[in-house]
Coordinates of C-alpha atoms and ligand atoms in Angstrom, one line a residue:
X1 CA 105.4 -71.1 -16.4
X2 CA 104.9 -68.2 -13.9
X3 CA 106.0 -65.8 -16.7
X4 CA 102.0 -65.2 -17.3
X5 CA 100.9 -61.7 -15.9
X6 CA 97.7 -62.2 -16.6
X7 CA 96.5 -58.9 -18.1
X8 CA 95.5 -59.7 -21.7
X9 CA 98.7 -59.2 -23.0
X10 CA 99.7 -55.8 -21.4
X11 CA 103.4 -55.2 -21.1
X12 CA 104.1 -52.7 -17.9
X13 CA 103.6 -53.1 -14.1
X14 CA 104.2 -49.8 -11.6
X15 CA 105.6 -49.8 -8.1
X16 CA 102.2 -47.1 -6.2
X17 CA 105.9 -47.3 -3.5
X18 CA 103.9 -47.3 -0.4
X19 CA 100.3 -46.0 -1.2
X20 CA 97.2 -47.0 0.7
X21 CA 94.8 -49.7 -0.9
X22 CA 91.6 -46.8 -1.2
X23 CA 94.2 -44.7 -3.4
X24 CA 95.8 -47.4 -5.6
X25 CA 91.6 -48.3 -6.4
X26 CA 91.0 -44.9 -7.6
X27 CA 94.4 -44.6 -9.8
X28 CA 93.0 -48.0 -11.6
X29 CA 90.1 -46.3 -12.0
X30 CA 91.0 -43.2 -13.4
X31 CA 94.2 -43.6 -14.7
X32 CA 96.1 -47.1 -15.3
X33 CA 92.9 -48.4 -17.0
X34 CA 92.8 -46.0 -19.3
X35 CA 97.0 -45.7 -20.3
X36 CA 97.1 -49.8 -20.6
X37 CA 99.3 -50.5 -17.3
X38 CA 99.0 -54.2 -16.9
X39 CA 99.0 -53.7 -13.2
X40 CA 100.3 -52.5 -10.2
X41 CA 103.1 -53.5 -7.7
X42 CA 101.8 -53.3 -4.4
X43 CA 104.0 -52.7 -1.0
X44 CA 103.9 -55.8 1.8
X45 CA 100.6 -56.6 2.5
X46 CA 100.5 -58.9 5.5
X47 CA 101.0 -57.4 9.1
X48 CA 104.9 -55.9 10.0
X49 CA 106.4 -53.9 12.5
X50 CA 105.4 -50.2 13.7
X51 CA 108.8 -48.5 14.6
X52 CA 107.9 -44.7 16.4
X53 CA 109.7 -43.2 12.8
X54 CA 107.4 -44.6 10.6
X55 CA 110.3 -45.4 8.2
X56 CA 109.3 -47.2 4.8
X57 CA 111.5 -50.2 6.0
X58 CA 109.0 -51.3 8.5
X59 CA 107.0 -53.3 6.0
X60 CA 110.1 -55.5 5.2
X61 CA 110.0 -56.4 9.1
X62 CA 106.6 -59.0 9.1
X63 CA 105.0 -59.8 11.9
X64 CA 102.5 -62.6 10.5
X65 CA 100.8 -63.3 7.2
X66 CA 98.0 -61.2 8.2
X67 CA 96.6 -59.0 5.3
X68 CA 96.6 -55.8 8.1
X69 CA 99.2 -52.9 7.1
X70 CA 99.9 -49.3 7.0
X71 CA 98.2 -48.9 3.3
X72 CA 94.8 -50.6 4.6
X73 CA 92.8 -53.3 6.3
X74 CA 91.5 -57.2 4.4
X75 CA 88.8 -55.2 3.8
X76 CA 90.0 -53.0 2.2
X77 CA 93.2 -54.5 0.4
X78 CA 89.9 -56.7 -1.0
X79 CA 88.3 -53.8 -2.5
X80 CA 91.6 -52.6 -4.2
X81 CA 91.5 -56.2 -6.4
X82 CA 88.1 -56.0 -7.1
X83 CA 88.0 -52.5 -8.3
X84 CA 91.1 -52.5 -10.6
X85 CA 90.2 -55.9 -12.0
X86 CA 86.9 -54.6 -12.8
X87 CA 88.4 -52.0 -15.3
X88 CA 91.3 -54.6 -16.5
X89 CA 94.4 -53.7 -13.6
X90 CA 95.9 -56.8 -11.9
X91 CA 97.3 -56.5 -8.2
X92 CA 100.7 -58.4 -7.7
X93 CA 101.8 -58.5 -4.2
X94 CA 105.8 -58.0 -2.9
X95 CA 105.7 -61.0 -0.3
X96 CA 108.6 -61.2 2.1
X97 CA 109.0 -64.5 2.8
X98 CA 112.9 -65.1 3.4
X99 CA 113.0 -64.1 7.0
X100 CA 110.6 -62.4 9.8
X101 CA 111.0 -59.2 12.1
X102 CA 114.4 -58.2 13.3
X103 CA 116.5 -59.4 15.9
X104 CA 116.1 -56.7 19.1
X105 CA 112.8 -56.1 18.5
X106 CA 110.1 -56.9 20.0
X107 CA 106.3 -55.9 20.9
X108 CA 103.1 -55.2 18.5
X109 CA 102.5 -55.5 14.5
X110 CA 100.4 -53.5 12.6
X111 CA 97.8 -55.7 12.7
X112 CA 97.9 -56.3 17.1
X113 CA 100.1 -59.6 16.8
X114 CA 103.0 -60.2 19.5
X115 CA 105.8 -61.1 18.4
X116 CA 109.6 -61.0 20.1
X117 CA 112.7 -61.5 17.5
X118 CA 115.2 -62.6 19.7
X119 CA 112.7 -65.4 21.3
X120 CA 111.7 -66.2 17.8
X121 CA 108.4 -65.8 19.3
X122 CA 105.7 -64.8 16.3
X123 CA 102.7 -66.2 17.3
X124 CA 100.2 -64.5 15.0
X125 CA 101.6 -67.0 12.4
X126 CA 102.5 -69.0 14.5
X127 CA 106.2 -70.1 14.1
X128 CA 108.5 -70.3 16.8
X129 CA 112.5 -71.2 17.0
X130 CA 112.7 -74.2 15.1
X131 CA 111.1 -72.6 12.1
X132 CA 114.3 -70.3 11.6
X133 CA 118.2 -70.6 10.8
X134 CA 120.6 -70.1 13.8
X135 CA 121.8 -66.8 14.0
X136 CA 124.7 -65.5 11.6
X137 CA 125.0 -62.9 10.0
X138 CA 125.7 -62.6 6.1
X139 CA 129.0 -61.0 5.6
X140 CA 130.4 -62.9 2.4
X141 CA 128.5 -62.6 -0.6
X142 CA 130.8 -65.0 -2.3
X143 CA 129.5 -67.8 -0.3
X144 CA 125.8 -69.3 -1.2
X145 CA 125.0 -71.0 1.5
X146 CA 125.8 -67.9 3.9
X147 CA 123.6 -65.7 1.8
X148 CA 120.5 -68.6 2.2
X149 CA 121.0 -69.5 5.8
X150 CA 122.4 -66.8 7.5
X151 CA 120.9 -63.5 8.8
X152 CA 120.5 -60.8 5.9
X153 CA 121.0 -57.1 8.3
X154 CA 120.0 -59.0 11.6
X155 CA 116.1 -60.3 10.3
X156 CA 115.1 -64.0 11.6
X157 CA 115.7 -66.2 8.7
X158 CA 113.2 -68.6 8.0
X159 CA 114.5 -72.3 7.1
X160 CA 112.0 -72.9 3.9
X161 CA 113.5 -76.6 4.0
X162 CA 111.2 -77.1 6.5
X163 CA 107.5 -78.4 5.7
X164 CA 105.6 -76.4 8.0
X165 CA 107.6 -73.2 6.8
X166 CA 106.5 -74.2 3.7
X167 CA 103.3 -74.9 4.2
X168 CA 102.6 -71.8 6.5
X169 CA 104.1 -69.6 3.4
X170 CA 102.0 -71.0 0.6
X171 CA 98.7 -70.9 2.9
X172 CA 99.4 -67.0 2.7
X173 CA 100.1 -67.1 -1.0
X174 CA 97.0 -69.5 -1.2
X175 CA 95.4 -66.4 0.6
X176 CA 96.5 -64.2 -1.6
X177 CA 95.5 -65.9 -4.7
X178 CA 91.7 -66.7 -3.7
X179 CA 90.9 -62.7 -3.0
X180 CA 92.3 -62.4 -6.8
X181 CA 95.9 -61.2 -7.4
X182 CA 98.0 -62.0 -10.5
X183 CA 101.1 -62.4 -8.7
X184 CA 104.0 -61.8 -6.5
X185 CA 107.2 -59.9 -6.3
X186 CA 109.3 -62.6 -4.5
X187 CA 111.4 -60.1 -1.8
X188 CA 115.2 -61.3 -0.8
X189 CA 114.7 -64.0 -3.0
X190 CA 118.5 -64.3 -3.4
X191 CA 118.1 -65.5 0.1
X192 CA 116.6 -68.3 -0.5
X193 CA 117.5 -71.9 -2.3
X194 CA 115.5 -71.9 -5.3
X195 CA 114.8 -75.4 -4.8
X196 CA 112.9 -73.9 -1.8
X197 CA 111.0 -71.7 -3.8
X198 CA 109.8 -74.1 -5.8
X199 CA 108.5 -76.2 -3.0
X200 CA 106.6 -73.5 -2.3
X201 CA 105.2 -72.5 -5.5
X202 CA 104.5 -76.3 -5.5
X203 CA 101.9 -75.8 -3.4
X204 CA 99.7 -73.1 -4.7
X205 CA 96.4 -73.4 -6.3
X206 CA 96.4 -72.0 -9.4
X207 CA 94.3 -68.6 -10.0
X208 CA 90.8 -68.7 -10.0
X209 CA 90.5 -67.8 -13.6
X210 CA 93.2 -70.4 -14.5
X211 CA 96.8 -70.3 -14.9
X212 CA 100.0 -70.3 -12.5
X213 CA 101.0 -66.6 -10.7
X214 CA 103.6 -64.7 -12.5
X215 CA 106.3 -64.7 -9.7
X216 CA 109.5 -62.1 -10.5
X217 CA 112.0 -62.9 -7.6
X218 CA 114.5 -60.0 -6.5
X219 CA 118.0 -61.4 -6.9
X220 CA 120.5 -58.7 -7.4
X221 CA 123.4 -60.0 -9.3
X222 CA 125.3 -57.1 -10.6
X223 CA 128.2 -59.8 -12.2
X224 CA 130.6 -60.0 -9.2
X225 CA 129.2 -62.8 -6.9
X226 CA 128.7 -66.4 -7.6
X227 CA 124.7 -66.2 -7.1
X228 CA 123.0 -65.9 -10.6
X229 CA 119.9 -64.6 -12.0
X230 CA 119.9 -67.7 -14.0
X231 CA 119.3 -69.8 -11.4
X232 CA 116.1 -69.0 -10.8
X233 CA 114.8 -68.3 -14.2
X234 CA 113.3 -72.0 -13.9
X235 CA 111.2 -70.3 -11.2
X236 CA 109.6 -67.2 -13.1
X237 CA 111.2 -63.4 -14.2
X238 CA 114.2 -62.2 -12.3
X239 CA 115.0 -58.9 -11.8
X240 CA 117.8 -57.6 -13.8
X241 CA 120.2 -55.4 -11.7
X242 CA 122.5 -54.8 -14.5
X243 CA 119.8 -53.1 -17.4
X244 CA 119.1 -50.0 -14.5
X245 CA 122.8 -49.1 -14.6
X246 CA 123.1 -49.1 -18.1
X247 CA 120.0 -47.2 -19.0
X248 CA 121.1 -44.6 -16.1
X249 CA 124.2 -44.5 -17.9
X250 CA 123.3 -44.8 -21.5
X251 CA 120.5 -41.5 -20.9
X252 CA 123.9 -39.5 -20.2
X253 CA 125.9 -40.8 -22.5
X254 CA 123.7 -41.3 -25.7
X255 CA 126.8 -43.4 -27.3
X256 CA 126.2 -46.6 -25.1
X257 CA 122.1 -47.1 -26.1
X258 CA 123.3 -49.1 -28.6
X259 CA 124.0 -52.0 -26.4
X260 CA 122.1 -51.5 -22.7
X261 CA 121.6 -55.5 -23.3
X262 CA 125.0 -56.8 -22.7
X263 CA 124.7 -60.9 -22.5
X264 CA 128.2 -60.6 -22.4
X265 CA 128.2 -59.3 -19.1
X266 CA 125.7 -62.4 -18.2
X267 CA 122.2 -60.7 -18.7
X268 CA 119.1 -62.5 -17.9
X269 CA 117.6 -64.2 -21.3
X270 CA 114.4 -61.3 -22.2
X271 CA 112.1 -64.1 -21.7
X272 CA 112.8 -63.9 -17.9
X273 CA 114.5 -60.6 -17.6
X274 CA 112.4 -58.0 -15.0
X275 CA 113.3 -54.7 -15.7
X276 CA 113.2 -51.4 -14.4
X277 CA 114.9 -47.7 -14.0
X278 CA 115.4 -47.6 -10.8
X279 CA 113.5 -49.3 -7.6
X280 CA 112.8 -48.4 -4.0
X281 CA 115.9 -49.6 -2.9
X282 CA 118.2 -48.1 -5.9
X283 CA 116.7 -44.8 -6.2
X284 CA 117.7 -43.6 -1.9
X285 CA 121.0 -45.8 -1.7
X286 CA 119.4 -49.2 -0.3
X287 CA 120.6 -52.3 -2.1
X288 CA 123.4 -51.6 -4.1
X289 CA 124.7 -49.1 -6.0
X290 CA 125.5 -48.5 -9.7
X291 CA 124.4 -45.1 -11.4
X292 CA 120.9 -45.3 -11.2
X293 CA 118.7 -42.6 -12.7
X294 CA 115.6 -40.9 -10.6
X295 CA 113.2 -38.5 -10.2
X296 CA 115.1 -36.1 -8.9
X297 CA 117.1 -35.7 -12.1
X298 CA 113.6 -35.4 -14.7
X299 CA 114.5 -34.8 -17.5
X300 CA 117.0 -37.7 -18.0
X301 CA 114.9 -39.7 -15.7
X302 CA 112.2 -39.3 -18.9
X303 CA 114.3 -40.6 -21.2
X304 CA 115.2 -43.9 -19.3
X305 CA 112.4 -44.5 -18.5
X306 CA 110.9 -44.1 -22.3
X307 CA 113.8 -45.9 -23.6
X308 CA 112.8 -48.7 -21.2
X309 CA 109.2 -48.8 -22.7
X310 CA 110.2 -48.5 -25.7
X311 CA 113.1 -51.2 -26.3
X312 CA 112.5 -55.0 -26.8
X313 CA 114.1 -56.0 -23.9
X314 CA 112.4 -58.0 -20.5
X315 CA 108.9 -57.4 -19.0
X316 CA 108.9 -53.4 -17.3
X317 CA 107.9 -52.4 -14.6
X318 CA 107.3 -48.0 -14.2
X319 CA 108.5 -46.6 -10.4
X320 CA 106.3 -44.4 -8.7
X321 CA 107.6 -42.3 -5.5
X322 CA 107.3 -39.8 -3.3
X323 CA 109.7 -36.9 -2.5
X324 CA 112.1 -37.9 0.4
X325 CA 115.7 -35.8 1.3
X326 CA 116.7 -38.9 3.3
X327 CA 116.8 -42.7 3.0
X328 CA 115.0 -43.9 5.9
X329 CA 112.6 -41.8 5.3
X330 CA 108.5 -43.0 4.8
X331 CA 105.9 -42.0 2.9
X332 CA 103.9 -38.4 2.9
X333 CA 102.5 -38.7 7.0
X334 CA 100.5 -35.8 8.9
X335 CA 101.8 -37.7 11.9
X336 CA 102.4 -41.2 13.2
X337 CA 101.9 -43.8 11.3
X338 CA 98.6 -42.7 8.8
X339 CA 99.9 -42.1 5.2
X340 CA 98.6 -39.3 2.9
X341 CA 96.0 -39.5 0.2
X342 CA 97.2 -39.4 -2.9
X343 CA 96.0 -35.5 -4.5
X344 CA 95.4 -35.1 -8.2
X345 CA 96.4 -31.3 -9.4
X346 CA 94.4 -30.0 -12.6
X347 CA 97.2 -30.3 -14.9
X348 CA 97.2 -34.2 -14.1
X349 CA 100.0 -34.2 -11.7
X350 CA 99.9 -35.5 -8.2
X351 CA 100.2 -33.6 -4.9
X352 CA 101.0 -34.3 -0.8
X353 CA 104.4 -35.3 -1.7
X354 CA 103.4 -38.0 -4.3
X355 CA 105.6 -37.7 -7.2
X356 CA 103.7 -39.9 -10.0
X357 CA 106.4 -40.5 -12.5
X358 CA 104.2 -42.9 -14.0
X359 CA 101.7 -39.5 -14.9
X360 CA 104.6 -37.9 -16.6
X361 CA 103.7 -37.7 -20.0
X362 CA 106.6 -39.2 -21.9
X363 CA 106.4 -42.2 -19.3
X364 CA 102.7 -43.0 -18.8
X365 CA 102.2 -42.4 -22.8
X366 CA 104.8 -44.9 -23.1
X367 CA 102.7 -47.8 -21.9
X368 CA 100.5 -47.6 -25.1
X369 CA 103.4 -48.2 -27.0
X370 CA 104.8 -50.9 -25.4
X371 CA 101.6 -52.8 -25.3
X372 CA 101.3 -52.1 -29.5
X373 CA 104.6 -53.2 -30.4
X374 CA 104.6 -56.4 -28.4
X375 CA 106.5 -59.4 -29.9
X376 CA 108.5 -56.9 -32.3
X377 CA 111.7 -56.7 -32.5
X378 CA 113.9 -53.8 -33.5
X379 CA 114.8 -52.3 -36.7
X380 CA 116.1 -48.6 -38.7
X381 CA 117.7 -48.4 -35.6
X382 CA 119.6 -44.9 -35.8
X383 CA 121.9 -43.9 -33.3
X384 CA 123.8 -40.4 -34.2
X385 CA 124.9 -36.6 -32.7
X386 CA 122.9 -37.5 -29.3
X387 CA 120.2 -38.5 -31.2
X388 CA 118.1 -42.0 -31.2
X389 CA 115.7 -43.8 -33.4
X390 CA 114.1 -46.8 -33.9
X391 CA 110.9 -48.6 -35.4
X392 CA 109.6 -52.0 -33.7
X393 CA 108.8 -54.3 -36.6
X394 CA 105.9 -52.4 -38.6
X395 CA 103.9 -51.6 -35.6
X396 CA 105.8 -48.1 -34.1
X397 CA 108.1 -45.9 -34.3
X398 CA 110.1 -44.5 -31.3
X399 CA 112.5 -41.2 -31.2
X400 CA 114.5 -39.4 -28.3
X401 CA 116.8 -36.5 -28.7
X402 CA 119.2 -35.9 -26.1
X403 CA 119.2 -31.9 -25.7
X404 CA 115.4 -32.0 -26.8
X405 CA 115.7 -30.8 -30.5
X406 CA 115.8 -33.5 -33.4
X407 CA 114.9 -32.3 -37.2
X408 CA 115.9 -35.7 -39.5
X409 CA 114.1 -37.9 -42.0
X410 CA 113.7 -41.0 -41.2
X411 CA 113.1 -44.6 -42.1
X412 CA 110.0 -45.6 -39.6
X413 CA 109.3 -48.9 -41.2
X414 CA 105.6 -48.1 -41.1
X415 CA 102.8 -47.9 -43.0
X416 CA 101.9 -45.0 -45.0
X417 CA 99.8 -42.1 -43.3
X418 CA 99.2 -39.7 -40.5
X419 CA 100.2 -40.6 -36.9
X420 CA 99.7 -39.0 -33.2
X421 CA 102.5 -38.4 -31.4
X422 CA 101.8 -40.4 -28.2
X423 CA 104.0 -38.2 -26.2
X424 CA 101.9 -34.9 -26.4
X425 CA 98.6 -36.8 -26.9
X426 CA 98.1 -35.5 -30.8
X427 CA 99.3 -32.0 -30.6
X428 CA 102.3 -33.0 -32.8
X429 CA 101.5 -35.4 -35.4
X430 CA 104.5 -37.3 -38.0
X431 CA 103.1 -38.0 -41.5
X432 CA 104.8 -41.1 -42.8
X433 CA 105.1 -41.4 -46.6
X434 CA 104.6 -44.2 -49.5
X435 CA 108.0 -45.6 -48.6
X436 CA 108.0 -45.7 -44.7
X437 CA 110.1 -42.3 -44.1
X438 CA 108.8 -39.6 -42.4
X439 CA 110.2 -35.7 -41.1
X440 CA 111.0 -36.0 -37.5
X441 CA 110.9 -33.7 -35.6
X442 CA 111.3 -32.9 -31.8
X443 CA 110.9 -29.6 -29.9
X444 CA 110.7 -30.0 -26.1
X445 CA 113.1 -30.3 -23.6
X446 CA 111.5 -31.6 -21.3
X447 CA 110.1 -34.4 -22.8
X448 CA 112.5 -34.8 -25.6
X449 CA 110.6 -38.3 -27.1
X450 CA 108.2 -38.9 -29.9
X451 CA 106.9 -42.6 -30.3
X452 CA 104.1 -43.4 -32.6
X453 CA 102.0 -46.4 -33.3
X454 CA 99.9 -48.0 -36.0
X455 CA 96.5 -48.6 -34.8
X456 CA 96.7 -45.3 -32.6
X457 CA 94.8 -42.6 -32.1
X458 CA 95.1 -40.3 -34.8
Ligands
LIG1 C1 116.5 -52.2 8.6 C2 117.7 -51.4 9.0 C3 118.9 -52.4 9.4 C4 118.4 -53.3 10.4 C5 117.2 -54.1 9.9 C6 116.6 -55.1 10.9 O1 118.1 -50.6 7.9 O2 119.9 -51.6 9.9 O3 119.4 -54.3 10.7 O4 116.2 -53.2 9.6 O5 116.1 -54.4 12.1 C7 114.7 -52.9 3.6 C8 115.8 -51.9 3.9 C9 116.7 -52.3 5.0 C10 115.9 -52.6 6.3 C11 115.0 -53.8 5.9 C12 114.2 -54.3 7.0 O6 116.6 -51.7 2.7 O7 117.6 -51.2 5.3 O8 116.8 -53.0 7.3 O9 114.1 -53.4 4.8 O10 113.4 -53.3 7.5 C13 120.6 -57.0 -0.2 C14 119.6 -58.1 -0.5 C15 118.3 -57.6 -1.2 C16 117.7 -56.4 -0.3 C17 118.8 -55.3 -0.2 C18 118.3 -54.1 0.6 O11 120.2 -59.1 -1.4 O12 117.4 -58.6 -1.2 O13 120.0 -55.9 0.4 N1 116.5 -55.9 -0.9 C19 115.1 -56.3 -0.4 C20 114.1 -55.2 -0.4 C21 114.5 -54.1 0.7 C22 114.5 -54.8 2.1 C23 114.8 -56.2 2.1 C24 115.2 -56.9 1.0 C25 114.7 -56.9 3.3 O14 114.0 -54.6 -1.6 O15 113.7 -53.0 0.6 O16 115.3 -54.1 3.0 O17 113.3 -57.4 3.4 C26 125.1 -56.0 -2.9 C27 124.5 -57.4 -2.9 C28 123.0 -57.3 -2.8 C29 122.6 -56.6 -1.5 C30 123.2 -55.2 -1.6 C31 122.9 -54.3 -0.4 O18 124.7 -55.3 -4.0 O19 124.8 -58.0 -4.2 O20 122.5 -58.7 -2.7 O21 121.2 -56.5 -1.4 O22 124.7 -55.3 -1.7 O23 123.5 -54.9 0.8
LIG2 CA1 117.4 -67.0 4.0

């Protein structure tokens, strides 16, 4: 239950981080259609703070539940599902649910609501004092019951053991579900008793079409405090922390891609394990640390990210930026709080500050292959001189070569004949003989992978 994305069986979500509804509609349209992406992770929907720096952070501050933000209007937000579930894209929404706007704060949300923090005062919802935790702040993250009821960096927690906190957060879910998403990111989750979250899921309808939401809560559990990923697997897929830092690491140090899935170390079961490079915490120093790999190092940040795709571990999700040189700051702006469009160059790329990893070819390319090998598992796994290979079951055939240059026969566990390389869309080609070997060979440095699959193009 809630594991069910929706999407006929496609494999890979991307994060548009921060890009207006009109744009994301167009990139289902002219691109995630077309390259198999299940669907796309949307930023906050419902109405949050303004702050005068536009930082990206505003959107974790809401104001009320109304679908008004910086990437569009309800009008507009509804045009965005319609449009990318027309060509076969599903919208799932990151709902922040844990807590509300700040303490200090105080004034009007992006959709005109009132609201003042240290009153507890949001009436576009409405909730009011009673609805929240008394203030404290979490400081221990070896006590549980600090990190659900107290203050996570000074926002007003909400108390989901209450009925009308419950019942105000699944009306907006509810919402959410009748204009036709597939499902929700859960923010802060960790923040929150999962016995709560059930309560909550309780209450939803399930999709027009049939079926529960998928729900993927955020808990990060890196191994060292007591809160689990495990206990909230009963509740849908949890993001998995711990896969980032080993991919990040693994992609420098081709030795350790033998074993990126440590259950040893207390990994989340693949069932229910969410998994990802980086994220838009990770990749500028928000939400823990670890060695996590991002665009701004390409080349390797290719490689994780095809390794991700390509291994038979969790359900993926692709990031998808925009430049930034510091932390707080938001997305592409001529000014106040209006966000760029998102520019297509002629070679595919995207301009205005947009970086599009999920465009790079040895990432969106990838999603092909992921969706093909589904339900495989791995095999000819060959691991040797910076060099990596593998076949998933008799479906594909994946390769990856450290400094960019591989020249090896190998066994690809495939049928016999002539295959694309997905990578560079059929200008290199692997021919695969009687007895499943085939001549490998890679030439690129900057996208150092060749994955092929039967039932490709060709
Ligand atoms: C901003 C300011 C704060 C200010 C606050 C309220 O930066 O100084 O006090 O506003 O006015 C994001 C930003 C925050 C931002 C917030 C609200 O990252 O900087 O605060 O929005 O605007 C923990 C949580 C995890 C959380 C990370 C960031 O467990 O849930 O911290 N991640 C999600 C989102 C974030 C978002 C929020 C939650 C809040 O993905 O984008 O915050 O909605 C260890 C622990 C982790 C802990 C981590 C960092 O690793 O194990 O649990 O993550 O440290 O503390
Ligand atoms: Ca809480």
């Amino acid at each position: 239950e809630y594991t069910d994305p929706h999407c006929d069986g496609k494999q890979t979500i991307v994060h548009l981080f921060e890009w207006k509804w009109a744009d994301i509609a167009l990139e289902c349209e002219r691109f995630l259609s077309k390259k198999g992406f299940c669907g796309v992770q949307v930023s906050p929907a419902n109405e949050h703070i303004y702050k005068d720096s536009a930082p990206w952070w505003q959107r974790y501050q809401p104001i009320s539940y109304k679908l008004q933000s910086r990437s569009g209007t309800e009008a507009e937000f509804v045009d965005m599902v319609n449009r990318c579930r027309a060509v076969g894209v599903r919208i799932y929404v990151d709902v922040v649910v844990n807590h509300m706007a700040g303490l200090g704060q105080s004034g009007v949300g992006s959709a005109g609501s009132n609201f003042n923090s240290d009153n507890y005062d949001f009436p576009g919802v409405p909730f009011t004092r009673e609805h929240f935790h008394p203030h404290c702040e979490i400081k221990n993250y070896g006590d549980p019951n600090e990190v659900r009821n107290c203050y996570l960096v000074a926002l007003t927690d909400l108390d989901q053991h209450n009925d009308y906190v419950r019942d105000k957060i699944a009306e907006f879910l509810n919402h959410l579900i009748d204009l036709g998403v597939a499902g929700f990111r859960v923010d802060a989750a960790k923040h929150m008793w999962p016995a709560d979250i059930s309560a909550i899921q309780q209450r939803l309808k399930d999709l027009p079409e049939g079926g529960r939401p998928m729900f993927y809560h955020e808990v990060i559990d890196q191994g060292g405090e007591p809160i689990k990923t495990q206990e909230y697997t009963g509740l849908g897929y949890v993001t998995e922390f711990r896969y980032s830092i080993k991919i990040g690491q693994a992609v420098q140090n081709f030795d350790q891609l033998g074993n990126v899935v440590d259950f040893g170390w207390g990994m989340t079961d693949s069932g229910h394990a969410f998994v990802f490079v980086d994220n838009h915490d990770n990749q500028r120093g928000h939400g823990g640390g670890g060695s996590i790999m991002t665009f701004k190092r390409p080349r390797e940040y290719r490689m994780a990210t095809a390794y991700l795709l390509a291994n038979d571990y969790g359900f993926t999700r692709v990031m998808s930026s925009y430049d930034f040189h510091s932390s707080d700051q938001g997305p592409p702006s001529s000014g106040g709080q209006n966000i760029k469009d998102v520019t297509i160059n002629g070679d595919g790329s995207c301009g205005n500050g947009w970086i599009c990893e999920h465009r790079w070819p040895s990432i969106g390319n990838m999603v092909a292959f992921r969706n093909a090998v589904a339900g495989t598992s791995k095999q000819n796994f060959y691991l040797q001189n910076n060099e990596v290979a593998f076949s998933r079951g008799n479906k594909g055939f994946f390769a990856m070569a450290k400094n960019g240059h591989m020249d090896k026969t190998l066994q690809t566990g495939l049928p016999a004949g002539d295959y694309c390389n997905l990578i560079t869309e059929c200008r290199t080609k692997v021919t695969v003989d009687g007895s499943g070997n085939a001549h490998i060979v890679i030439n690129d440095p900057n996208e150092p992978v060749l994955a092929i699959i039967v039932g490709g193009p060709s």
